[in-house]
CSV table of C-alpha atoms and ligand atoms in Angstrom, one decimal:
chain,number,residue,atom,x,y,z
A,1,MET,CA,17.0,-14.4,-128.9
A,2,GLN,CA,14.8,-16.5,-126.7
A,3,GLY,CA,15.7,-20.2,-126.6
A,4,LEU,CA,19.3,-19.5,-127.5
A,5,ALA,CA,21.7,-20.1,-124.8
A,6,MET,CA,24.2,-17.8,-123.4
A,7,LYS,CA,27.2,-17.9,-121.0
A,8,ALA,CA,27.0,-16.7,-117.6
A,9,ILE,CA,28.5,-17.1,-114.2
A,10,LEU,CA,26.1,-18.7,-111.8
A,11,VAL,CA,26.4,-19.1,-108.0
A,12,THR,CA,24.7,-22.3,-107.4
A,13,LYS,CA,25.3,-22.2,-103.7
A,14,HIS,CA,27.4,-19.7,-101.0
A,15,GLY,CA,31.1,-20.3,-100.9
A,16,GLY,CA,34.7,-19.4,-102.2
A,17,PRO,CA,35.4,-18.8,-105.7
A,18,GLU,CA,34.9,-22.6,-106.7
A,19,VAL,CA,31.3,-22.4,-106.4
A,20,LEU,CA,31.1,-20.1,-109.4
A,21,SER,CA,30.1,-22.0,-112.6
A,22,TYR,CA,30.7,-20.8,-116.2
A,23,THR,CA,27.7,-22.4,-117.8
A,24,ASP,CA,24.8,-21.9,-120.2
A,25,VAL,CA,21.8,-20.3,-119.3
A,26,PRO,CA,18.8,-19.2,-121.4
A,27,THR,CA,19.3,-15.7,-123.1
A,28,PRO,CA,16.5,-13.4,-121.5
A,29,GLN,CA,13.7,-11.8,-123.2
A,30,PRO,CA,13.1,-8.0,-122.4
A,31,GLY,CA,9.6,-7.3,-120.7
A,32,PRO,CA,7.7,-4.6,-121.9
A,33,THR,CA,9.6,-1.7,-120.1
A,34,GLU,CA,13.3,-3.7,-120.4
A,35,ALA,CA,15.9,-3.5,-122.9
A,36,LEU,CA,18.1,-6.3,-123.7
A,37,VAL,CA,21.9,-5.4,-123.1
A,38,LYS,CA,24.6,-7.4,-125.0
A,39,ILE,CA,27.2,-7.0,-122.3
A,40,ASP,CA,30.7,-5.8,-123.6
A,41,ALA,CA,32.3,-5.2,-120.2
A,42,THR,CA,31.2,-6.1,-116.6
A,43,GLY,CA,32.6,-4.6,-113.6
A,44,VAL,CA,33.9,-6.7,-110.7
A,45,ASN,CA,33.3,-5.4,-107.3
A,46,PHE,CA,33.6,-6.2,-103.7
A,47,ILE,CA,29.6,-7.0,-103.6
A,48,ASP,CA,30.1,-9.7,-105.9
A,49,ILE,CA,32.2,-11.6,-103.5
A,50,TYR,CA,29.7,-10.6,-100.4
A,51,PHE,CA,26.8,-12.1,-102.5
A,52,ARG,CA,28.9,-14.9,-103.5
A,53,THR,CA,29.9,-15.8,-99.8
A,54,GLY,CA,26.5,-15.0,-98.6
A,55,LEU,CA,27.3,-12.0,-96.6
A,56,TYR,CA,24.5,-10.4,-98.5
A,57,LYS,CA,21.7,-12.3,-99.1
A,58,ALA,CA,20.1,-13.8,-102.4
A,59,ASP,CA,19.2,-17.5,-102.7
A,60,PRO,CA,21.1,-19.3,-105.3
A,61,PRO,CA,21.2,-20.1,-108.0
A,62,PHE,CA,21.7,-16.7,-109.4
A,63,ILE,CA,23.8,-14.8,-112.0
A,64,LEU,CA,26.4,-12.7,-110.2
A,65,GLY,CA,27.3,-9.0,-111.0
A,66,GLN,CA,26.1,-5.6,-110.6
A,67,GLU,CA,27.8,-3.2,-113.0
A,68,GLY,CA,27.6,-3.5,-116.9
A,69,ALA,CA,28.0,-1.8,-120.2
A,70,GLY,CA,27.2,-2.7,-123.8
A,71,VAL,CA,24.9,-2.1,-126.4
A,72,VAL,CA,20.9,-2.5,-126.6
A,73,GLU,CA,20.0,-5.4,-129.0
A,74,GLU,CA,16.3,-5.3,-128.6
A,75,VAL,CA,13.5,-3.3,-126.5
A,76,GLY,CA,10.2,-4.0,-124.8
A,77,SER,CA,7.0,-2.6,-126.2
A,78,GLU,CA,6.9,0.6,-123.9
A,79,VAL,CA,10.4,1.5,-123.9
A,80,THR,CA,11.3,4.9,-125.8
A,81,SER,CA,14.2,6.1,-123.8
A,82,VAL,CA,16.9,3.8,-125.7
A,83,LYS,CA,16.9,1.9,-128.8
A,84,PRO,CA,19.0,-0.7,-130.4
A,85,GLY,CA,22.4,0.2,-131.1
A,86,ASP,CA,22.5,2.5,-128.1
A,87,ARG,CA,25.7,2.4,-126.1
A,88,VAL,CA,24.6,2.0,-122.5
A,89,ALA,CA,25.9,1.5,-118.9
A,90,TYR,CA,23.9,0.5,-115.7
A,91,THR,CA,24.4,-0.6,-112.2
A,92,GLY,CA,22.1,-1.9,-109.4
A,93,ILE,CA,20.6,-4.9,-111.2
A,94,ARG,CA,21.9,-8.3,-110.5
A,95,GLY,CA,23.0,-10.5,-113.4
A,96,THR,CA,25.9,-8.5,-115.2
A,97,TYR,CA,28.3,-11.7,-115.4
A,98,ALA,CA,26.6,-12.9,-118.6
A,99,GLU,CA,26.7,-12.3,-122.3
A,100,HIS,CA,23.2,-10.7,-122.1
A,101,HIS,CA,20.9,-9.0,-119.5
A,102,ALA,CA,17.4,-7.9,-119.7
A,103,VAL,CA,17.5,-4.5,-117.8
A,104,ALA,CA,14.8,-2.0,-116.6
A,105,ALA,CA,15.0,0.8,-119.2
A,106,ASP,CA,15.2,3.5,-116.6
A,107,LYS,CA,18.2,2.0,-115.2
A,108,LEU,CA,20.2,2.5,-118.5
A,109,VAL,CA,22.3,5.6,-119.0
A,110,LYS,CA,23.8,6.3,-122.5
A,111,ILE,CA,27.3,6.5,-122.9
A,112,PRO,CA,28.4,9.6,-124.8
A,113,ASP,CA,30.8,9.2,-127.7
A,114,GLY,CA,34.6,9.4,-126.7
A,115,VAL,CA,33.9,7.3,-123.7
A,116,ASP,CA,35.1,3.6,-124.0
A,117,THR,CA,32.6,1.2,-123.1
A,118,LYS,CA,34.8,-0.5,-120.4
A,119,LEU,CA,35.6,2.9,-118.6
A,120,ALA,CA,31.5,3.3,-118.5
A,121,ALA,CA,31.2,0.0,-116.9
A,122,ALA,CA,34.0,0.8,-114.5
A,123,LEU,CA,32.3,4.1,-113.6
A,124,MET,CA,28.7,2.9,-112.9
A,125,LEU,CA,29.3,1.2,-109.5
A,126,GLN,CA,32.3,2.6,-108.1
A,127,GLY,CA,32.3,5.9,-109.8
A,128,MET,CA,29.0,6.5,-108.7
A,129,THR,CA,29.8,5.4,-105.2
A,130,VAL,CA,32.5,7.9,-104.9
A,131,HIS,CA,30.2,10.6,-106.6
A,132,TYR,CA,27.7,10.2,-103.3
A,133,LEU,CA,30.5,9.7,-100.8
A,134,THR,CA,32.0,13.0,-101.7
A,135,HIS,CA,28.9,15.1,-102.8
A,136,SER,CA,26.2,13.9,-100.6
A,137,THR,CA,27.1,11.8,-97.6
A,138,TYR,CA,29.8,14.0,-96.6
A,139,ALA,CA,29.7,17.1,-99.3
A,140,LEU,CA,33.8,17.8,-99.3
A,141,LYS,CA,34.7,21.4,-99.6
A,142,SER,CA,37.7,23.3,-100.1
A,143,GLY,CA,39.4,23.4,-96.9
A,144,ASP,CA,38.4,19.9,-95.6
A,145,THR,CA,40.9,17.0,-95.0
A,146,CYS,CA,39.6,13.5,-95.6
A,147,LEU,CA,41.0,10.2,-95.1
A,148,ILE,CA,40.5,7.5,-97.7
A,149,HIS,CA,41.2,4.0,-97.1
A,150,ALA,CA,42.2,1.4,-99.8
A,151,ALA,CA,43.0,4.4,-101.7
A,152,ALA,CA,44.7,2.6,-104.6
A,153,GLY,CA,41.5,0.3,-105.1
A,154,GLY,CA,38.6,0.6,-107.7
A,155,VAL,CA,36.9,2.8,-105.5
A,156,GLY,CA,39.9,4.3,-103.9
A,157,LEU,CA,41.7,6.0,-107.0
A,158,LEU,CA,38.3,7.5,-108.0
A,159,ALA,CA,38.0,8.8,-104.5
A,160,VAL,CA,41.4,10.5,-104.4
A,161,GLN,CA,40.9,12.2,-107.9
A,162,ILE,CA,36.9,13.5,-107.1
A,163,ALA,CA,38.0,14.7,-103.5
A,164,LYS,CA,40.7,16.9,-105.0
A,165,MET,CA,38.3,17.9,-107.5
A,166,ARG,CA,36.2,19.1,-104.5
A,167,GLY,CA,39.2,21.0,-103.3
A,168,ALA,CA,40.1,18.9,-100.2
A,169,THR,CA,43.2,17.8,-98.7
A,170,VAL,CA,43.4,14.1,-99.4
A,171,ILE,CA,45.2,11.5,-97.1
A,172,GLY,CA,45.2,8.0,-98.6
A,173,THR,CA,46.0,4.6,-97.2
A,174,CYS,CA,47.3,1.7,-99.0
A,175,SER,CA,49.4,-1.8,-98.4
A,176,THR,CA,52.3,-1.2,-100.6
A,177,GLU,CA,55.0,1.1,-102.1
A,178,GLU,CA,53.8,0.1,-105.6
A,179,LYS,CA,50.1,1.0,-104.6
A,180,ALA,CA,51.3,4.1,-103.0
A,181,ALA,CA,52.7,5.4,-106.4
A,182,ASN,CA,49.2,4.8,-107.9
A,183,VAL,CA,47.7,6.9,-105.1
A,184,ARG,CA,50.3,9.7,-105.5
A,185,ALA,CA,49.7,9.9,-109.1
A,186,ALA,CA,46.0,10.1,-108.6
A,187,GLY,CA,46.6,13.4,-106.7
A,188,ALA,CA,46.6,12.5,-102.9
A,189,ASP,CA,48.6,14.9,-100.7
A,190,HIS,CA,49.8,12.2,-98.2
A,191,VAL,CA,50.2,8.6,-98.3
A,192,ILE,CA,50.1,6.4,-95.6
A,193,LEU,CA,51.5,2.6,-95.7
A,194,TYR,CA,49.0,1.3,-93.1
A,195,THR,CA,50.6,-2.2,-93.1
A,196,LYS,CA,53.8,-0.6,-92.0
A,197,GLU,CA,52.9,2.5,-90.0
A,198,ASP,CA,50.4,3.5,-87.4
A,199,PHE,CA,47.8,5.4,-89.6
A,200,VAL,CA,46.3,7.2,-86.5
A,201,ALA,CA,49.5,8.6,-85.2
A,202,ARG,CA,50.5,9.7,-89.0
A,203,VAL,CA,47.1,11.6,-89.4
A,204,GLU,CA,47.7,13.3,-86.2
A,205,GLU,CA,51.2,14.2,-87.4
A,206,ILE,CA,49.9,15.4,-90.8
A,207,THR,CA,46.9,17.6,-89.4
A,208,GLY,CA,49.0,18.8,-86.6
A,209,GLY,CA,46.7,17.2,-83.9
A,210,LYS,CA,43.5,18.8,-85.5
A,211,GLY,CA,42.2,15.4,-86.9
A,212,ILE,CA,40.3,15.1,-90.2
A,213,ASP,CA,36.7,16.2,-91.2
A,214,VAL,CA,35.8,12.8,-92.7
A,215,ALA,CA,36.9,9.2,-93.1
A,216,TYR,CA,35.7,7.2,-95.9
A,217,ASP,CA,36.4,3.6,-94.8
A,218,GLY,CA,35.7,0.8,-97.3
A,219,VAL,CA,37.9,-1.4,-95.3
A,220,GLY,CA,35.8,-2.0,-92.2
A,221,GLN,CA,36.8,-4.4,-89.7
A,222,THR,CA,40.6,-3.7,-89.5
A,223,THR,CA,40.3,0.3,-89.9
A,224,TRP,CA,37.1,1.6,-88.5
A,225,GLU,CA,38.5,2.1,-85.1
A,226,GLY,CA,41.5,4.0,-86.1
A,227,SER,CA,39.4,6.1,-88.7
A,228,LEU,CA,37.0,7.2,-85.5
A,229,ASN,CA,40.2,8.3,-83.8
A,230,CYS,CA,41.2,10.3,-86.7
A,231,LEU,CA,38.1,12.6,-86.7
A,232,LYS,CA,37.9,16.0,-85.3
A,233,PRO,CA,35.3,16.8,-83.1
A,234,ARG,CA,32.1,16.7,-84.9
A,235,GLY,CA,33.9,14.6,-87.8
A,236,MET,CA,32.1,12.0,-89.8
A,237,LEU,CA,32.9,8.5,-90.2
A,238,VAL,CA,31.6,6.9,-93.5
A,239,CYS,CA,31.7,3.2,-93.1
A,240,PHE,CA,30.8,2.0,-96.4
A,241,GLY,CA,32.2,-1.4,-96.9
A,242,ASN,CA,33.8,-4.6,-95.5
A,243,ALA,CA,36.8,-5.5,-97.6
A,244,SER,CA,38.6,-6.7,-94.5
A,245,GLY,CA,35.3,-8.0,-92.8
A,246,PRO,CA,32.2,-6.5,-91.2
A,247,VAL,CA,32.4,-3.8,-88.6
A,248,PRO,CA,31.4,-4.9,-85.1
A,249,PRO,CA,28.5,-3.3,-83.4
A,250,ILE,CA,29.3,0.1,-82.1
A,251,ASP,CA,28.1,1.9,-78.8
A,252,PRO,CA,26.6,5.4,-79.4
A,253,LEU,CA,28.6,6.5,-76.2
A,254,ARG,CA,31.7,6.0,-78.4
A,255,LEU,CA,30.6,8.7,-80.6
A,256,ALA,CA,30.1,11.1,-77.7
A,257,ALA,CA,33.3,10.4,-76.1
A,258,GLY,CA,35.4,10.8,-79.6
A,259,GLY,CA,33.8,14.4,-79.8
A,260,SER,CA,30.2,14.3,-81.0
A,261,LEU,CA,31.1,12.1,-83.9
A,262,PHE,CA,28.8,11.1,-86.8
A,263,LEU,CA,28.7,7.8,-88.1
A,264,THR,CA,27.0,6.6,-91.2
A,265,ARG,CA,26.5,3.4,-93.2
A,266,PRO,CA,25.6,4.2,-96.7
A,267,THR,CA,25.0,2.2,-99.7
A,268,LEU,CA,24.8,3.2,-103.4
A,269,ASN,CA,20.9,2.4,-104.1
A,270,HIS,CA,19.9,4.9,-101.7
A,271,TYR,CA,21.7,7.7,-103.5
A,272,VAL,CA,20.5,6.8,-106.9
A,273,ALA,CA,16.9,6.5,-105.9
A,274,THR,CA,15.5,8.9,-108.5
A,275,ARG,CA,16.3,8.9,-112.4
A,276,GLU,CA,17.3,12.6,-111.5
A,277,GLU,CA,19.9,11.6,-109.1
A,278,LEU,CA,21.0,8.7,-111.1
A,279,GLU,CA,21.4,11.1,-114.1
A,280,TRP,CA,23.3,13.8,-112.0
A,281,ARG,CA,25.9,11.4,-110.8
A,282,ALA,CA,26.3,9.4,-114.1
A,283,THR,CA,26.6,12.3,-116.4
A,284,ASP,CA,29.1,14.2,-114.1
A,285,LEU,CA,31.3,11.0,-114.2
A,286,LEU,CA,31.0,10.0,-118.0
A,287,ASN,CA,31.7,14.0,-118.7
A,288,TRP,CA,34.7,14.1,-116.7
A,289,VAL,CA,36.2,10.8,-118.3
A,290,ARG,CA,35.2,12.3,-121.6
A,291,ASP,CA,36.9,15.8,-120.9
A,292,GLY,CA,40.0,14.2,-119.7
A,293,LYS,CA,39.4,15.2,-116.2
A,294,LEU,CA,38.9,11.9,-114.4
A,295,ASP,CA,41.3,8.9,-115.3
A,296,VAL,CA,39.7,5.2,-114.7
A,297,ARG,CA,42.5,2.9,-114.2
A,298,ILE,CA,41.8,-0.6,-115.4
A,299,GLY,CA,44.1,-2.8,-113.1
A,300,GLU,CA,43.2,-6.0,-115.2
A,301,GLU,CA,40.8,-7.7,-117.8
A,302,TYR,CA,39.8,-11.1,-117.5
A,303,PRO,CA,37.5,-13.4,-119.8
A,304,LEU,CA,34.1,-14.1,-118.1
A,305,ALA,CA,34.9,-17.7,-117.6
A,306,GLU,CA,37.8,-16.2,-115.3
A,307,ALA,CA,35.6,-14.6,-113.0
A,308,GLY,CA,36.6,-16.7,-110.0
A,309,GLN,CA,40.3,-15.9,-110.5
A,310,ALA,CA,39.4,-11.8,-110.8
A,311,GLN,CA,37.5,-12.3,-107.4
A,312,ILE,CA,40.4,-14.2,-105.9
A,313,ASP,CA,42.8,-11.3,-107.1
A,314,LEU,CA,40.6,-8.7,-105.6
A,315,ALA,CA,40.1,-10.2,-102.2
A,316,SER,CA,43.8,-11.1,-102.1
A,317,ARG,CA,44.9,-7.4,-102.0
A,318,LYS,CA,46.9,-7.8,-105.4
A,319,THR,CA,44.9,-5.3,-107.5
A,320,SER,CA,44.9,-1.8,-107.9
A,321,GLY,CA,42.2,0.2,-109.9
A,322,LYS,CA,39.2,-1.6,-111.8
A,323,LEU,CA,38.8,-5.1,-112.7
A,324,VAL,CA,36.7,-5.8,-115.7
A,325,LEU,CA,35.3,-9.0,-117.2
A,326,ILE,CA,34.9,-9.3,-120.7
A,327,PRO,CA,32.1,-11.8,-122.0
B,1,NDP,P1,39.2,-2.5,-103.8
B,1,NDP,O1,39.9,-2.5,-105.2
B,1,NDP,O2,39.3,-1.3,-103.0
B,1,NDP,O3,39.8,-3.7,-103.1
B,1,NDP,C1,39.9,-3.8,-101.9
B,1,NDP,C2,41.0,-3.1,-100.9
B,1,NDP,O4,40.9,-3.1,-99.5
B,1,NDP,C3,42.1,-4.1,-101.4
B,1,NDP,O5,42.9,-3.9,-102.5
B,1,NDP,C4,43.1,-3.6,-100.0
B,1,NDP,O6,43.8,-2.5,-100.5
B,1,NDP,C5,42.2,-3.1,-99.1
B,1,NDP,N1,42.0,-4.4,-97.8
B,1,NDP,C6,42.4,-4.0,-96.8
B,1,NDP,N2,42.4,-5.1,-95.9
B,1,NDP,C7,42.0,-6.0,-96.9
B,1,NDP,C8,41.5,-7.4,-96.3
B,1,NDP,N3,41.9,-7.9,-95.4
B,1,NDP,N4,41.2,-8.1,-97.6
B,1,NDP,C9,41.0,-7.6,-98.7
B,1,NDP,N5,41.0,-6.2,-99.2
B,1,NDP,C10,41.7,-5.5,-98.1
B,1,NDP,O7,37.6,-3.1,-103.9
B,1,NDP,P2,36.4,-2.0,-104.8
B,1,NDP,O8,36.7,-0.6,-105.0
B,1,NDP,O9,35.7,-2.9,-105.4
B,1,NDP,O10,35.7,-1.7,-103.1
B,1,NDP,C11,36.3,-1.0,-101.9
B,1,NDP,C12,35.2,-1.0,-100.8
B,1,NDP,O11,34.1,-0.2,-101.4
B,1,NDP,C13,34.7,-2.5,-100.5
B,1,NDP,O12,34.4,-2.6,-99.3
B,1,NDP,C14,33.2,-2.6,-101.1
B,1,NDP,O13,32.3,-3.1,-100.4
B,1,NDP,C15,32.8,-1.0,-100.9
B,1,NDP,N6,31.9,-0.4,-101.7
B,1,NDP,C16,30.7,0.0,-101.1
B,1,NDP,C17,29.6,0.6,-101.7
B,1,NDP,C18,28.5,1.4,-101.2
B,1,NDP,O14,27.7,1.9,-101.7
B,1,NDP,N7,28.5,1.1,-99.8
B,1,NDP,C19,29.5,0.7,-103.2
B,1,NDP,C20,30.9,0.1,-103.7
B,1,NDP,C21,31.9,-0.4,-103.0
B,1,NDP,P3,45.2,-2.5,-99.8
B,1,NDP,O15,46.0,-3.6,-100.2
B,1,NDP,O16,45.9,-1.0,-100.2
B,1,NDP,O17,45.3,-2.6,-98.0
C-alpha cells in the first residue's frame, strides 16, 4: 500500500468547518505492532470539533477523527491478535477521517457476526463513554435517579437505554418535541424540553423535592449550574463535555453549600486504560447490539468528503443519534 495515495480529511489550521480539506495523502504502512485498517465507517464526534477549533490541543496538519470500523488489510510482523480479513472497530487513535489507518493492534476489537460495521463504529467512542459513565464513574443501580442532558444525541440515546438497563429512573433533556419522541422511545421515564422549561424546577417536581443521585452533563456551559442544583445531598455531577461551551472554574465551597456534592470531569482514555477494561466495555456493547438489547440510531450518513457538513449539523443541534462518515 505504501506510496499509494488515499483520501483523508486534513486539518491544516484551526478554525471553522472550512479549514477541513478533503485531500490525497500517502496511505500509511503498518509498523511491527500495528494493523492497517480499511475504514468502512468513521464516527463523527464533538471531540472532532474541539480538535478542529483548537479547544483540544493538536498541531496541524493532522487527520481528524477518533472512531472507526472496517477490515484489517495488512498486519505488522509482531501482530497475532488480528489477521487480514477481520472486521474490527476502535477508538482513541486520531486519524479515522480517512480511507485507511495504521492502528496499534492492541486497540482493535473484533466485531462479532451479526453486528453491522457502521453500528460498531458508532459504539466505540460514544458507547464506551456511556458504559464507563454508568458502570464506573457513577455506577448506577436500581432505585437511583439520573439526569441525562442532550438525551437525544449520540451519547444521549445510548445513555438513556443503558441507564434503564441498570435499573435507574431516567430524566432526559433535549431541545425539541421531535427529539423528545426519540428520547421517550429510548426508554426515558421523563423528558424535559430544557429550551422551554426550567429543568431544575421540573426535576424538583419529578423527584418530589428529593433531587437526583447523578447528573450526566455533556452540554457544559449552559447546564452545569442547573445540574448542580438538581442533585440530592452527596449527589454527583459528571461533567463530561462542552457541547455548549466549556464550564468555568468552580469554587469547591459551592459543592459544600450544595450538600457535600461530588464533581468529576472524566474522559474515555482513562476508563479504557487497560486491555481488560477495553474488552469489558466493548464486548458488553457489541453483544447488547447483537442480541437486540441496545438500539444504535444512525441519525445521518455522509460521504467522507462532506465531513464539514456533518460537523456543522452536529454543532447546530439539528441531529439526533449517531452521525457516520463513509469513506
Ligand atoms: P450530541 O449528538 O449529543 O450533540 C450535542 C447535543 O448537545 C446537541 O444535539 C444538543 O442537543 C446539545 N446542545 C445543547 N446546547 C448546545 C449548543 N449550544 N451547541 C451544540 N449542541 C448543544 O453529541 P455527542 O453525542 O457526540 O457528544 C455529547 C457530549 O459528550 C459532547 O459534549 C462530547 O464532548 C461529550 N463526550 C465526552 C466524552 C468523554 O469521555 N468525556 C466522550 C464522548 C463524548 P439538544 O438540541 O437536545 O439540546
